[in-house]
Tab-separated table of C-alpha atoms and ligand atoms in Angstrom:
chain	number	residue	atom	x	y	z
A	1	MET	CA	26.892	5.067	-18.441
A	2	LYS	CA	23.373	5.874	-19.521
A	3	LYS	CA	20.787	3.161	-18.919
A	4	ARG	CA	19.114	1.810	-22.033
A	5	VAL	CA	15.367	1.203	-22.332
A	6	LEU	CA	13.739	-0.860	-25.051
A	7	VAL	CA	10.314	0.524	-25.950
A	8	SER	CA	8.290	-2.080	-27.837
A	9	GLY	CA	5.484	-0.421	-29.750
A	10	GLY	CA	7.504	2.763	-29.407
A	11	ALA	CA	6.257	4.338	-32.639
A	12	GLY	CA	2.669	4.411	-31.376
A	13	TYR	CA	0.668	6.941	-29.402
A	14	ILE	CA	1.809	6.308	-25.836
A	15	GLY	CA	5.168	4.769	-26.809
A	16	SER	CA	6.255	7.904	-28.678
A	17	HIS	CA	5.432	10.164	-25.723
A	18	VAL	CA	7.289	7.810	-23.392
A	19	THR	CA	10.331	7.823	-25.689
A	20	VAL	CA	10.437	11.629	-25.524
A	21	GLU	CA	10.258	11.686	-21.731
A	22	LEU	CA	12.845	8.915	-21.321
A	23	ILE	CA	15.322	10.803	-23.494
A	24	ALA	CA	14.607	14.037	-21.614
A	25	ALA	CA	15.364	12.167	-18.370
A	26	GLY	CA	18.750	10.986	-19.675
A	27	TYR	CA	17.968	7.453	-20.865
A	28	GLU	CA	19.058	5.860	-24.105
A	29	VAL	CA	16.096	4.382	-25.965
A	30	VAL	CA	15.737	1.655	-28.567
A	31	VAL	CA	12.394	1.751	-30.341
A	32	ALA	CA	10.989	-1.509	-31.709
A	33	ASP	CA	7.761	-1.553	-33.683
A	34	ASN	CA	6.241	-3.696	-36.426
A	35	MET	CA	4.305	-0.660	-37.708
A	36	SER	CA	1.105	-2.701	-37.907
A	37	ASN	CA	-1.005	0.077	-36.450
A	38	CYS	CA	0.959	3.257	-37.129
A	39	ASP	CA	3.200	5.022	-39.615
A	40	MET	CA	6.436	6.931	-39.035
A	41	THR	CA	4.669	10.213	-38.166
A	42	CYS	CA	5.160	9.906	-34.414
A	43	PHE	CA	8.706	8.537	-34.617
A	44	GLU	CA	9.660	11.469	-36.866
A	45	GLY	CA	7.985	13.792	-34.342
A	46	VAL	CA	9.996	12.237	-31.517
A	47	LYS	CA	13.223	12.929	-33.408
A	48	LYS	CA	12.228	16.580	-33.900
A	49	ILE	CA	11.173	17.123	-30.287
A	50	THR	CA	14.302	15.506	-28.829
A	51	GLY	CA	16.670	16.857	-31.498
A	52	ARG	CA	17.975	13.308	-31.754
A	53	ASP	CA	18.355	11.866	-35.221
A	54	ASP	CA	20.148	8.779	-33.970
A	55	ILE	CA	17.518	6.991	-31.879
A	56	PRO	CA	17.832	3.326	-32.858
A	57	PHE	CA	14.689	2.075	-34.587
A	58	GLU	CA	14.166	-1.646	-35.152
A	59	LYS	CA	11.271	-2.740	-37.324
A	60	ILE	CA	10.492	-6.061	-35.718
A	61	ASP	CA	7.436	-7.994	-34.692
A	62	CYS	CA	7.670	-9.088	-31.049
A	63	CYS	CA	5.835	-12.280	-32.017
A	64	ASP	CA	9.100	-13.271	-33.740
A	65	SER	CA	11.065	-14.807	-30.866
A	66	ALA	CA	14.374	-14.919	-32.751
A	67	ALA	CA	14.095	-11.226	-33.627
A	68	VAL	CA	13.324	-10.305	-30.017
A	69	ASP	CA	16.224	-12.350	-28.714
A	70	LYS	CA	18.573	-10.770	-31.254
A	71	LEU	CA	17.446	-7.327	-30.111
A	72	PHE	CA	18.417	-8.125	-26.528
A	73	SER	CA	21.769	-9.487	-27.713
A	74	ASP	CA	22.509	-6.498	-29.950
A	75	TYR	CA	21.792	-3.901	-27.254
A	76	ALA	CA	22.476	-4.039	-23.532
A	77	ILE	CA	18.924	-3.493	-22.306
A	78	ASP	CA	18.377	-2.374	-18.705
A	79	ALA	CA	14.593	-2.176	-18.912
A	80	VAL	CA	11.876	-2.883	-21.417
A	81	ILE	CA	8.549	-1.106	-21.633
A	82	HIS	CA	6.126	-3.325	-23.498
A	83	PHE	CA	3.427	-1.531	-25.472
A	84	ALA	CA	3.346	-3.692	-28.594
A	85	ALA	CA	-0.230	-4.986	-28.563
A	86	PHE	CA	-3.588	-4.710	-30.286
A	87	LYS	CA	-6.051	-2.529	-28.396
A	88	ALA	CA	-9.484	-2.411	-30.040
A	89	VAL	CA	-12.034	-3.939	-27.673
A	90	GLY	CA	-14.710	-4.604	-30.320
A	91	GLU	CA	-12.253	-6.160	-32.756
A	92	SER	CA	-10.974	-8.430	-29.988
A	93	VAL	CA	-14.504	-9.778	-29.488
A	94	ALA	CA	-14.789	-10.504	-33.220
A	95	GLU	CA	-11.267	-11.909	-33.576
A	96	PRO	CA	-10.193	-13.358	-30.234
A	97	LEU	CA	-7.477	-15.589	-31.650
A	98	LYS	CA	-5.783	-12.628	-33.294
A	99	TYR	CA	-5.702	-10.851	-29.929
A	100	TYR	CA	-4.605	-13.801	-27.823
A	101	ARG	CA	-1.922	-14.778	-30.312
A	102	ASN	CA	-0.481	-11.316	-30.789
A	103	ASN	CA	-0.782	-9.832	-27.318
A	104	LEU	CA	0.291	-12.904	-25.389
A	105	LEU	CA	2.947	-14.290	-27.707
A	106	SER	CA	4.733	-10.959	-28.038
A	107	PHE	CA	4.843	-10.584	-24.265
A	108	LEU	CA	6.049	-14.154	-23.748
A	109	ASN	CA	8.898	-13.496	-26.158
A	110	ILE	CA	9.855	-10.317	-24.335
A	111	LEU	CA	9.866	-12.168	-21.020
A	112	GLU	CA	11.915	-15.078	-22.395
A	113	ALA	CA	14.503	-12.610	-23.661
A	114	ALA	CA	14.491	-10.634	-20.392
A	115	LYS	CA	15.065	-13.847	-18.422
A	116	SER	CA	18.052	-14.718	-20.617
A	117	HIS	CA	19.763	-11.361	-20.169
A	118	SER	CA	21.148	-10.036	-16.935
A	119	GLY	CA	19.506	-7.172	-15.097
A	120	CYS	CA	16.434	-6.758	-17.229
A	121	ASN	CA	13.386	-5.073	-15.769
A	122	VAL	CA	9.984	-5.295	-17.419
A	123	LEU	CA	7.307	-2.625	-17.371
A	124	PHE	CA	3.943	-3.784	-18.691
A	125	SER	CA	1.287	-1.401	-19.967
A	126	SER	CA	-1.879	-2.606	-18.305
A	127	SER	CA	-5.239	-0.958	-18.075
A	128	ALA	CA	-8.005	0.081	-15.708
A	129	THR	CA	-10.131	-2.275	-17.773
A	130	VAL	CA	-8.939	-5.035	-15.393
A	131	TYR	CA	-11.213	-3.571	-12.687
A	132	GLY	CA	-14.397	-3.877	-14.763
A	133	GLU	CA	-17.449	-2.440	-12.969
A	134	ALA	CA	-15.900	-1.918	-9.544
A	135	GLU	CA	-18.134	-2.022	-6.482
A	136	THR	CA	-16.276	0.719	-4.610
A	137	LEU	CA	-14.757	3.845	-6.104
A	138	PRO	CA	-12.132	5.087	-6.510
A	139	VAL	CA	-10.280	1.854	-7.203
A	140	THR	CA	-7.011	1.071	-5.457
A	141	GLU	CA	-4.483	-1.463	-6.675
A	142	SER	CA	-5.969	-3.993	-4.282
A	143	THR	CA	-9.522	-3.572	-5.562
A	144	PRO	CA	-10.410	-7.034	-6.885
A	145	ARG	CA	-10.197	-7.434	-10.634
A	146	MET	CA	-13.437	-8.439	-12.330
A	147	PRO	CA	-13.732	-11.132	-14.982
A	148	ALA	CA	-12.700	-9.568	-18.279
A	149	THR	CA	-15.521	-8.642	-20.631
A	150	SER	CA	-13.460	-8.870	-23.826
A	151	PRO	CA	-10.483	-10.828	-25.133
A	152	TYR	CA	-8.561	-7.539	-25.153
A	153	GLY	CA	-9.237	-7.055	-21.429
A	154	ASN	CA	-8.415	-10.672	-20.823
A	155	THR	CA	-4.990	-10.283	-22.456
A	156	LYS	CA	-4.269	-7.431	-20.032
A	157	GLN	CA	-5.248	-9.543	-17.020
A	158	MET	CA	-3.387	-12.591	-18.293
A	159	SER	CA	-0.262	-10.587	-19.072
A	160	GLU	CA	-0.245	-9.107	-15.564
A	161	ASP	CA	-0.435	-12.621	-14.151
A	162	ILE	CA	2.237	-13.956	-16.485
A	163	LEU	CA	4.582	-11.150	-15.446
A	164	ARG	CA	3.871	-11.808	-11.743
A	165	ASP	CA	4.562	-15.533	-12.168
A	166	VAL	CA	7.761	-15.010	-14.151
A	167	VAL	CA	9.052	-12.549	-11.540
A	168	PHE	CA	8.265	-15.056	-8.798
A	169	ALA	CA	9.814	-18.014	-10.619
A	170	THR	CA	12.990	-16.240	-11.708
A	171	ALA	CA	13.781	-14.705	-8.312
A	172	LYS	CA	15.971	-17.718	-7.535
A	173	TYR	CA	18.131	-17.432	-10.646
A	174	ASP	CA	21.693	-16.147	-10.514
A	175	GLY	CA	22.850	-16.325	-14.109
A	176	LYS	CA	23.907	-19.966	-14.046
A	177	ASP	CA	22.478	-21.741	-17.116
A	178	GLY	CA	21.948	-18.281	-18.610
A	179	GLN	CA	18.840	-17.510	-16.520
A	180	TRP	CA	18.438	-14.248	-14.650
A	181	PRO	CA	15.890	-12.740	-12.284
A	182	VAL	CA	13.242	-10.511	-13.874
A	183	LYS	CA	11.608	-7.658	-11.979
A	184	GLY	CA	8.282	-6.251	-13.098
A	185	ILE	CA	5.922	-3.324	-12.804
A	186	ALA	CA	2.421	-3.172	-14.266
A	187	LEU	CA	0.993	0.296	-14.768
A	188	ARG	CA	-2.796	0.371	-14.959
A	189	TYR	CA	-3.708	3.330	-17.131
A	190	PHE	CA	-7.048	5.013	-16.876
A	191	ASN	CA	-8.141	6.981	-19.988
A	192	PRO	CA	-5.092	8.453	-21.764
A	193	MET	CA	-5.775	11.517	-23.923
A	194	GLY	CA	-4.188	14.627	-25.382
A	195	ALA	CA	-0.927	15.176	-27.184
A	196	HIS	CA	2.545	16.586	-26.711
A	197	PRO	CA	2.513	20.412	-26.298
A	198	SER	CA	4.607	20.690	-29.500
A	199	ALA	CA	1.718	19.074	-31.452
A	200	LEU	CA	4.340	16.955	-33.226
A	201	ILE	CA	3.134	13.656	-31.757
A	202	GLY	CA	-0.315	12.443	-30.762
A	203	GLU	CA	-2.954	9.807	-31.296
A	204	LEU	CA	-3.416	8.589	-34.878
A	205	PRO	CA	-6.440	6.299	-34.935
A	206	ARG	CA	-6.935	4.195	-38.045
A	207	GLY	CA	-10.462	4.472	-39.430
A	208	VAL	CA	-13.333	5.532	-37.216
A	209	PRO	CA	-12.031	6.205	-33.692
A	210	ASN	CA	-13.429	4.093	-30.866
A	211	ASN	CA	-12.181	6.428	-28.158
A	212	LEU	CA	-13.916	9.574	-27.082
A	213	VAL	CA	-11.268	12.267	-27.503
A	214	PRO	CA	-10.148	11.426	-31.069
A	215	PHE	CA	-13.827	11.218	-32.013
A	216	ILE	CA	-14.368	14.681	-30.523
A	217	THR	CA	-11.392	16.245	-32.327
A	218	GLN	CA	-12.288	14.575	-35.638
A	219	THR	CA	-15.849	15.887	-35.318
A	220	ALA	CA	-14.569	19.371	-34.545
A	221	ILE	CA	-12.325	19.359	-37.631
A	222	GLY	CA	-15.151	18.048	-39.839
A	223	LYS	CA	-13.886	14.504	-40.476
A	224	ARG	CA	-16.915	13.132	-38.593
A	225	GLU	CA	-20.368	14.604	-38.809
A	226	CYS	CA	-21.568	14.194	-35.262
A	227	LEU	CA	-20.347	12.810	-31.950
A	228	SER	CA	-22.668	10.339	-30.271
A	229	ILE	CA	-22.580	10.509	-26.487
A	230	PHE	CA	-23.314	6.942	-25.539
A	231	GLY	CA	-25.949	7.050	-22.829
A	232	ASN	CA	-27.338	9.955	-20.779
A	233	ASP	CA	-29.468	7.877	-18.448
A	234	TYR	CA	-26.710	6.489	-16.233
A	235	PRO	CA	-26.964	6.991	-12.464
A	236	THR	CA	-24.509	9.924	-12.476
A	237	ALA	CA	-25.075	13.665	-11.932
A	238	ASP	CA	-25.574	14.456	-15.638
A	239	GLY	CA	-26.472	10.930	-16.749
A	240	THR	CA	-23.256	10.290	-18.707
A	241	CYS	CA	-20.402	7.922	-17.800
A	242	LEU	CA	-17.555	8.924	-15.507
A	243	ARG	CA	-13.906	8.288	-16.400
A	244	ASP	CA	-10.475	9.351	-15.202
A	245	TYR	CA	-8.821	11.093	-18.168
A	246	ILE	CA	-5.053	11.123	-17.849
A	247	ASP	CA	-2.876	13.396	-19.957
A	248	VAL	CA	-0.523	11.397	-22.166
A	249	VAL	CA	2.547	13.453	-21.173
A	250	ASP	CA	1.763	12.932	-17.490
A	251	LEU	CA	1.288	9.254	-18.260
A	252	ALA	CA	4.644	9.141	-20.042
A	253	LYS	CA	6.335	10.702	-17.020
A	254	ALA	CA	4.877	7.952	-14.825
A	255	HIS	CA	6.757	5.454	-17.005
A	256	VAL	CA	10.023	7.303	-16.456
A	257	ALA	CA	9.400	7.246	-12.691
A	258	ALA	CA	8.640	3.511	-12.789
A	259	VAL	CA	11.691	2.700	-14.928
A	260	SER	CA	13.924	4.733	-12.601
A	261	ARG	CA	12.507	2.865	-9.606
A	262	MET	CA	13.398	-0.424	-11.282
A	263	VAL	CA	16.864	0.379	-12.602
A	264	GLU	CA	17.906	2.188	-9.420
A	265	GLY	CA	16.911	-0.835	-7.318
A	266	LYS	CA	14.218	1.035	-5.375
A	267	MET	CA	11.380	-1.454	-5.760
A	268	LYS	CA	9.802	-2.667	-2.534
A	269	GLU	CA	8.540	-5.889	-4.135
A	270	ASP	CA	9.879	-7.642	-7.205
A	271	TYR	CA	6.463	-7.245	-8.865
A	272	GLU	CA	4.493	-4.061	-8.324
A	273	ILE	CA	1.293	-2.545	-9.663
A	274	PHE	CA	0.389	1.144	-9.857
A	275	ASN	CA	-2.742	2.978	-10.932
A	276	ILE	CA	-1.933	5.834	-13.276
A	277	GLY	CA	-4.737	8.376	-13.399
A	278	THR	CA	-5.654	11.785	-12.048
A	279	GLY	CA	-7.926	10.587	-9.253
A	280	ARG	CA	-10.674	12.831	-10.603
A	281	PRO	CA	-13.871	11.575	-12.262
A	282	VAL	CA	-15.039	13.562	-15.297
A	283	SER	CA	-18.276	12.851	-17.147
A	284	VAL	CA	-18.462	12.501	-20.918
A	285	TYR	CA	-20.719	15.559	-21.041
A	286	GLU	CA	-18.315	17.594	-18.884
A	287	LEU	CA	-15.443	16.612	-21.163
A	288	VAL	CA	-17.352	17.658	-24.281
A	289	THR	CA	-18.338	21.037	-22.834
A	290	ALA	CA	-14.805	21.640	-21.497
A	291	PHE	CA	-13.453	20.903	-24.984
A	292	GLU	CA	-15.870	23.429	-26.523
A	293	LYS	CA	-15.022	26.087	-23.969
A	294	VAL	CA	-11.234	25.823	-23.982
A	295	ASN	CA	-11.025	25.702	-27.766
A	296	GLY	CA	-13.787	28.281	-28.395
A	297	LEU	CA	-15.929	26.140	-30.680
A	298	LYS	CA	-19.254	24.338	-30.843
A	299	LEU	CA	-19.261	20.617	-31.283
A	300	ASN	CA	-21.971	18.776	-33.166
A	301	TYR	CA	-23.102	16.079	-30.738
A	302	LYS	CA	-26.190	14.093	-29.859
A	303	PHE	CA	-27.204	11.731	-27.107
A	304	ALA	CA	-27.335	8.136	-28.267
A	305	PRO	CA	-28.122	4.778	-26.636
A	306	ARG	CA	-25.655	3.253	-24.206
A	307	ARG	CA	-22.694	1.435	-25.746
A	308	PRO	CA	-22.668	-2.252	-24.801
A	309	GLY	CA	-19.869	-3.152	-22.407
A	310	ASP	CA	-19.333	0.356	-20.969
A	311	VAL	CA	-19.006	0.596	-17.192
A	312	VAL	CA	-20.901	3.466	-15.540
A	313	ALA	CA	-17.977	4.920	-13.635
A	314	ILE	CA	-14.329	4.292	-12.907
A	315	TRP	CA	-11.618	6.460	-11.502
A	316	ALA	CA	-8.336	5.897	-9.719
A	317	ASP	CA	-7.051	6.197	-6.238
A	318	THR	CA	-3.558	7.325	-7.206
A	319	SER	CA	-2.051	7.614	-3.728
A	320	LEU	CA	0.256	4.627	-4.182
A	321	ALA	CA	1.797	6.011	-7.377
A	322	ASN	CA	1.981	9.490	-5.811
A	323	LYS	CA	3.876	8.160	-2.824
A	324	GLU	CA	5.999	5.386	-4.257
A	325	LEU	CA	6.788	6.775	-7.689
A	326	GLY	CA	6.939	10.383	-6.519
A	327	TRP	CA	4.691	11.136	-9.472
A	328	LYS	CA	1.407	12.885	-9.942
A	329	ALA	CA	-0.680	14.101	-12.853
A	330	GLU	CA	0.026	17.775	-13.436
A	331	ARG	CA	-1.549	19.005	-16.647
A	332	THR	CA	-5.062	20.382	-16.351
A	333	LEU	CA	-8.033	19.015	-18.272
A	334	GLU	CA	-8.073	22.274	-20.232
A	335	GLN	CA	-4.387	22.037	-21.207
A	336	THR	CA	-4.884	18.468	-22.319
A	337	LEU	CA	-7.992	19.210	-24.370
A	338	ALA	CA	-6.229	22.167	-25.994
A	339	SER	CA	-3.299	19.897	-26.876
A	340	ALA	CA	-5.633	17.294	-28.414
A	341	TRP	CA	-7.172	19.997	-30.615
A	342	ALA	CA	-3.764	21.454	-31.571
A	343	TRP	CA	-2.686	17.963	-32.675
A	344	GLU	CA	-5.812	17.444	-34.809
A	345	LYS	CA	-5.206	20.827	-36.470
A	346	HIS	CA	-1.542	19.948	-37.017
A	347	LEU	CA	-2.646	16.747	-38.773
A	348	ALA	CA	-5.089	18.696	-40.971
A	349	GLU	CA	-2.422	21.262	-41.913
A	350	ASN	CA	0.027	18.532	-42.839
A	351	ALA	CA	-2.400	16.198	-44.630
B	1	LIG	N1	-17.858	7.627	-25.656
B	1	LIG	C1	-18.888	8.309	-26.274
B	1	LIG	N2	-18.823	8.491	-27.635
B	1	LIG	C2	-17.807	8.008	-28.393
B	1	LIG	C3	-16.752	7.296	-27.745
B	1	LIG	C4	-16.820	7.126	-26.376
B	1	LIG	O1	-19.833	8.755	-25.623
B	1	LIG	O2	-17.824	8.175	-29.621
B	1	LIG	C5	-17.886	7.445	-24.207
B	1	LIG	C6	-17.916	5.995	-23.764
B	1	LIG	O3	-19.241	5.515	-23.745
B	1	LIG	C7	-17.271	6.068	-22.379
B	1	LIG	C8	-16.284	7.240	-22.514
B	1	LIG	O4	-16.711	7.982	-23.647
B	1	LIG	O5	-18.249	6.412	-21.429
B	1	LIG	C9	-14.856	6.795	-22.726
B	1	LIG	O6	-14.821	5.865	-23.785
B	1	LIG	P1	-13.479	5.416	-24.482
B	1	LIG	O7	-13.846	4.450	-25.586
B	1	LIG	O8	-12.674	6.611	-24.888
B	1	LIG	O9	-12.667	4.680	-23.331
B	1	LIG	P2	-13.081	3.456	-22.359
B	1	LIG	O10	-13.409	4.076	-21.034
B	1	LIG	O11	-14.224	2.728	-22.989
B	1	LIG	O12	-11.829	2.651	-22.297
């Protein structure tokens, strides 16, 4: 029998790519989303790419504990991948309660439900933001986390810890009193970007994008006048920040590898953490010029002051994920930047 994966936040940017890759790998998927930060564009795209019109879609808010519990009772869930969360750093500083309430409560409800249902594995979408400004680069999974600089980052750190504690506490359960052991993996993503090669799913930021790549593609298409490169006086070769940009399809495949490790009983510890990146630092300026070159266009950009809260440089040591998950990033920077542009053009053609 096929294993079934619940993808919370599955209609969003990363969740939709993960749904595609799970189905391609032979999993059944249930998508749950409250649609608070997306429309049906990506879910419709997923159906087209997979040729599957019957993927169960549940419009629920994971902050509703009864709805989450019902979901686990209605479907036999072997693993859950939890994406359903708010993700705007600046907004989290302005509205911390909104972020703590939503991001923590939804995860607590998922964990409660997992604990009450046999054999449930939990994959949490964490972030490289937990490392802050690391003293040594690249960062490994044992690089100490730094105090979070935003409520958003804090919810990622807290959720990792909650998952670790629940895994530890439930290890002793055997189903008596309806309580079961939970196993967990946290994937720490670096900077996801790009879109599916079909250009049927991709990132759909609401309003002015905070992230670099959607800002670049929206500038190229004429939705934004000019890209500001935040800071060119950093202590790096060209003065701009260094990041590890991971293709969203590669990232999605890492989730499939992690889910397989869990459901096939191959975990070495009951709670594991993996960095998911390319292992290669790329500067903002390099990314902009690579985008221009691969897509044969000129981008309107200017250098602007540093953005508060940005770290100078961060990139991943991915050897643990390479070895243990048997996964590595495969798409080139050029392929990814071409896919991001194809997606922006697809959106413009279908507006
Ligand atoms: N960045 C930029 N202009 C923008 C958006 C981002 O220069 O309009 C820079 C930002 O300062 C950082 C990098 O691009 O150095 C990646 O930023 P993003 O917000 O995409 O991800 P972060 O690394 O902050 O999570």
